[in-house]
Amino acid sequence: MSARDAILATIRTRKIRDAKRPPAYVAPALTDLVDRFAKEAASEHAEVRILDSEADIPSAIADILRAKNLPAVLHVPDGAVCGRLTIEMTPPGPDDATLAHADFAIAETGTLAYLAAPGAPASWHYRAGLEIAVVKAEAIVPHLENVLARVRATLPHTLNLVTGPSRTGDIEQTLELGAHGPKALVVLIVKD
């Protein structure tokens, strides 16, 4: 008998035949989903602002662009924002700002969930240097499983999950922002 055969024979004799199944996973209950999402997203280097209504979106965007010393030009796939901003419906580049409407937000991890659709292309989230995401407070769910349960019947061809700005640690083990997408992410949570 070879050493390999001896090792495998020893492993086979120690096999557990009647192992008990672990209990089913029960996700912890989360309270105040807006606050939890905001804290988790901020911990992942995203800037989070809470707005009272949709009417506050254009002025919040203008303030963000001004604070980051960017021109008042916003790339939007469906032209959904107005105000004093110049709207570009062309794909953004690495020095541009873009707007995206998140279908869901996950409080447990501070993650945005984007469902691809004709007016919301999946590739839009990988091009801009700054992504401004808008999500309604009622679209914040406790866990990823809640998102999957809601979209199961109409699952899109792409579901993007975004947690903070793009980053990598591959280059000399140094954190690099903007590796595969936006260098900055600002989330606007709309209460009304």
Short mmCIF file of C-alpha atoms in Angstrom, two decimals:
data_model
loop_
_atom_site.label_atom_id
_atom_site.label_comp_id
_atom_site.label_asym_id
_atom_site.label_seq_id
_atom_site.Cartn_x
_atom_site.Cartn_y
_atom_site.Cartn_z
CA MET A 1 0.00 0.00 0.00
CA SER A 2 1.37 3.42 -1.00
CA ALA A 3 1.52 6.40 1.36
CA ARG A 4 -1.30 8.02 -0.62
CA ASP A 5 -3.53 4.95 -0.22
CA ALA A 6 -2.77 4.82 3.52
CA ILE A 7 -3.73 8.47 3.98
CA LEU A 8 -6.97 8.07 2.02
CA ALA A 9 -7.86 4.88 3.96
CA THR A 10 -7.36 6.74 7.24
CA ILE A 11 -9.59 9.60 6.06
CA ARG A 12 -12.31 7.17 4.96
CA THR A 13 -12.38 5.40 8.34
CA ARG A 14 -12.92 8.73 10.13
CA LYS A 15 -15.90 9.71 8.03
CA ILE A 16 -18.84 10.99 10.09
CA ARG A 17 -21.95 9.18 9.03
CA ASP A 18 -24.67 10.82 11.10
CA ALA A 19 -23.73 14.48 11.28
CA LYS A 20 -26.58 16.73 12.37
CA ARG A 21 -27.66 19.40 9.94
CA PRO A 22 -26.96 22.92 11.12
CA PRO A 23 -30.01 25.03 11.94
CA ALA A 24 -31.48 27.11 9.12
CA TYR A 25 -29.99 30.58 8.84
CA VAL A 26 -32.20 33.32 10.18
CA ALA A 27 -31.10 36.82 9.22
CA PRO A 28 -30.95 39.26 12.13
CA ALA A 29 -33.77 41.77 12.33
CA LEU A 30 -32.74 45.29 11.42
CA THR A 31 -34.41 48.43 12.68
CA ASP A 32 -34.28 51.92 11.12
CA LEU A 33 -33.25 50.77 7.66
CA VAL A 34 -32.42 54.28 6.41
CA ASP A 35 -29.99 54.94 9.27
CA ARG A 36 -28.38 51.51 9.01
CA PHE A 37 -27.94 51.81 5.23
CA ALA A 38 -26.44 55.31 5.59
CA LYS A 39 -23.93 54.10 8.21
CA GLU A 40 -22.91 51.03 6.22
CA ALA A 41 -22.55 52.96 2.94
CA ALA A 42 -20.49 55.66 4.65
CA SER A 43 -18.21 52.98 6.10
CA GLU A 44 -17.52 51.89 2.50
CA HIS A 45 -16.35 55.40 1.48
CA ALA A 46 -19.65 56.57 -0.01
CA GLU A 47 -21.01 60.02 0.79
CA VAL A 48 -24.64 59.82 1.91
CA ARG A 49 -27.19 62.64 1.99
CA ILE A 50 -30.78 62.33 3.14
CA LEU A 51 -33.28 64.53 1.29
CA ASP A 52 -36.84 65.34 2.29
CA SER A 53 -38.34 65.15 -1.21
CA GLU A 54 -37.54 64.62 -4.89
CA ALA A 55 -37.74 68.38 -5.39
CA ASP A 56 -34.46 68.67 -3.45
CA ILE A 57 -32.52 66.46 -5.90
CA PRO A 58 -31.41 69.12 -8.44
CA SER A 59 -30.06 71.50 -5.77
CA ALA A 60 -28.32 68.62 -3.95
CA ILE A 61 -26.66 67.54 -7.21
CA ALA A 62 -25.57 71.09 -7.98
CA ASP A 63 -24.11 71.35 -4.48
CA ILE A 64 -22.23 68.05 -4.89
CA LEU A 65 -20.78 69.08 -8.25
CA ARG A 66 -19.76 72.48 -6.88
CA ALA A 67 -18.12 70.90 -3.81
CA LYS A 68 -16.11 68.55 -6.04
CA ASN A 69 -15.17 71.41 -8.41
CA LEU A 70 -16.92 69.74 -11.35
CA PRO A 71 -18.86 71.51 -14.12
CA ALA A 72 -22.65 71.58 -13.84
CA VAL A 73 -22.93 68.80 -16.40
CA LEU A 74 -24.54 65.49 -15.52
CA HIS A 75 -24.71 62.37 -17.70
CA VAL A 76 -28.12 60.75 -17.36
CA PRO A 77 -29.26 57.73 -19.40
CA ASP A 78 -32.93 58.76 -19.50
CA GLY A 79 -32.82 62.57 -19.05
CA ALA A 80 -34.77 62.45 -15.77
CA VAL A 81 -33.25 65.47 -13.95
CA CYS A 82 -33.91 69.12 -14.60
CA GLY A 83 -32.95 72.37 -12.94
CA ARG A 84 -29.89 74.46 -13.74
CA LEU A 85 -27.83 71.44 -14.75
CA THR A 86 -26.77 70.64 -18.27
CA ILE A 87 -27.99 67.15 -19.03
CA GLU A 88 -25.95 64.93 -21.33
CA MET A 89 -27.56 61.74 -22.52
CA THR A 90 -24.26 60.38 -23.84
CA PRO A 91 -22.23 57.81 -21.90
CA PRO A 92 -19.95 59.42 -19.30
CA GLY A 93 -16.17 59.35 -19.28
CA PRO A 94 -13.73 59.01 -16.37
CA ASP A 95 -13.83 62.76 -15.58
CA ASP A 96 -17.63 63.05 -15.74
CA ALA A 97 -20.46 62.82 -13.24
CA THR A 98 -23.44 60.57 -13.81
CA LEU A 99 -26.79 59.99 -12.18
CA ALA A 100 -28.34 56.59 -11.56
CA HIS A 101 -31.58 55.60 -9.87
CA ALA A 102 -31.07 52.55 -7.64
CA ASP A 103 -34.01 50.17 -7.57
CA PHE A 104 -33.11 48.93 -4.08
CA ALA A 105 -30.64 49.54 -1.28
CA ILE A 106 -29.53 46.87 1.19
CA ALA A 107 -29.28 48.12 4.78
CA GLU A 108 -27.17 45.23 6.08
CA THR A 109 -24.22 46.02 3.80
CA GLY A 110 -24.77 49.55 2.45
CA THR A 111 -25.15 48.13 -1.06
CA LEU A 112 -27.12 49.60 -3.97
CA ALA A 113 -28.96 47.21 -6.30
CA TYR A 114 -29.46 48.30 -9.91
CA LEU A 115 -31.71 46.35 -12.25
CA ALA A 116 -30.68 46.73 -15.89
CA ALA A 117 -33.43 48.06 -18.14
CA PRO A 118 -33.68 49.89 -21.50
CA GLY A 119 -33.46 53.32 -19.76
CA ALA A 120 -30.87 52.12 -17.23
CA PRO A 121 -27.98 50.31 -18.94
CA ALA A 122 -25.80 48.10 -16.74
CA SER A 123 -22.58 49.55 -18.17
CA TRP A 124 -23.44 53.07 -16.95
CA HIS A 125 -22.03 52.31 -13.48
CA TYR A 126 -18.50 51.57 -14.71
CA ARG A 127 -17.70 54.69 -16.75
CA ALA A 128 -17.98 57.89 -14.72
CA GLY A 129 -15.51 59.29 -12.22
CA LEU A 130 -18.40 60.33 -9.93
CA GLU A 131 -21.66 58.46 -9.62
CA ILE A 132 -24.59 60.10 -7.88
CA ALA A 133 -27.15 57.47 -6.92
CA VAL A 134 -30.73 58.27 -5.95
CA VAL A 135 -32.70 55.76 -3.91
CA LYS A 136 -36.09 56.13 -2.24
CA ALA A 137 -36.22 55.42 1.48
CA GLU A 138 -39.02 52.89 0.94
CA ALA A 139 -36.75 50.94 -1.43
CA ILE A 140 -34.26 50.20 1.36
CA VAL A 141 -34.60 46.56 2.40
CA PRO A 142 -32.86 44.70 5.23
CA HIS A 143 -30.99 41.99 3.29
CA LEU A 144 -29.98 40.85 -0.21
CA GLU A 145 -32.51 38.02 0.09
CA ASN A 146 -35.28 40.66 0.21
CA VAL A 147 -34.12 42.10 -3.13
CA LEU A 148 -33.96 38.65 -4.73
CA ALA A 149 -37.43 37.77 -3.46
CA ARG A 150 -38.87 40.97 -4.97
CA VAL A 151 -37.28 40.55 -8.40
CA ARG A 152 -37.50 36.76 -8.71
CA ALA A 153 -40.52 36.84 -11.05
CA THR A 154 -39.04 39.52 -13.34
CA LEU A 155 -35.31 38.96 -12.94
CA PRO A 156 -33.46 41.28 -15.35
CA HIS A 157 -30.55 40.17 -17.51
CA THR A 158 -28.18 42.06 -15.19
CA LEU A 159 -28.37 42.96 -11.51
CA ASN A 160 -25.50 45.23 -10.42
CA LEU A 161 -24.64 45.35 -6.72
CA VAL A 162 -22.57 48.42 -5.83
CA THR A 163 -21.02 48.92 -2.40
CA GLY A 164 -19.05 52.16 -2.30
CA PRO A 165 -16.74 53.46 -5.02
CA SER A 166 -14.73 51.04 -7.14
CA ARG A 167 -11.50 49.90 -5.52
CA THR A 168 -8.75 47.32 -5.64
CA GLY A 169 -5.79 46.34 -3.48
CA ASP A 170 -3.98 44.42 -6.22
CA ILE A 171 -1.36 47.08 -6.97
CA GLU A 172 1.40 46.63 -4.38
CA GLN A 173 -1.30 45.84 -1.78
CA THR A 174 -2.29 49.53 -1.73
CA LEU A 175 -5.97 50.54 -1.83
CA GLU A 176 -6.68 52.21 -5.16
CA LEU A 177 -10.05 53.91 -5.72
CA GLY A 178 -11.60 54.01 -9.19
CA ALA A 179 -10.00 50.80 -10.44
CA HIS A 180 -13.00 49.44 -12.35
CA GLY A 181 -15.57 52.21 -12.00
CA PRO A 182 -16.29 55.48 -10.21
CA LYS A 183 -13.69 56.95 -7.86
CA ALA A 184 -16.47 58.55 -5.82
CA LEU A 185 -20.04 57.58 -4.97
CA VAL A 186 -22.66 59.89 -3.50
CA VAL A 187 -25.99 58.40 -2.42
CA LEU A 188 -29.07 60.60 -2.15
CA ILE A 189 -31.76 58.95 -0.01
CA VAL A 190 -35.16 60.53 -0.73
CA LYS A 191 -37.65 60.25 2.13
CA ASP A 192 -40.78 61.35 0.24
#
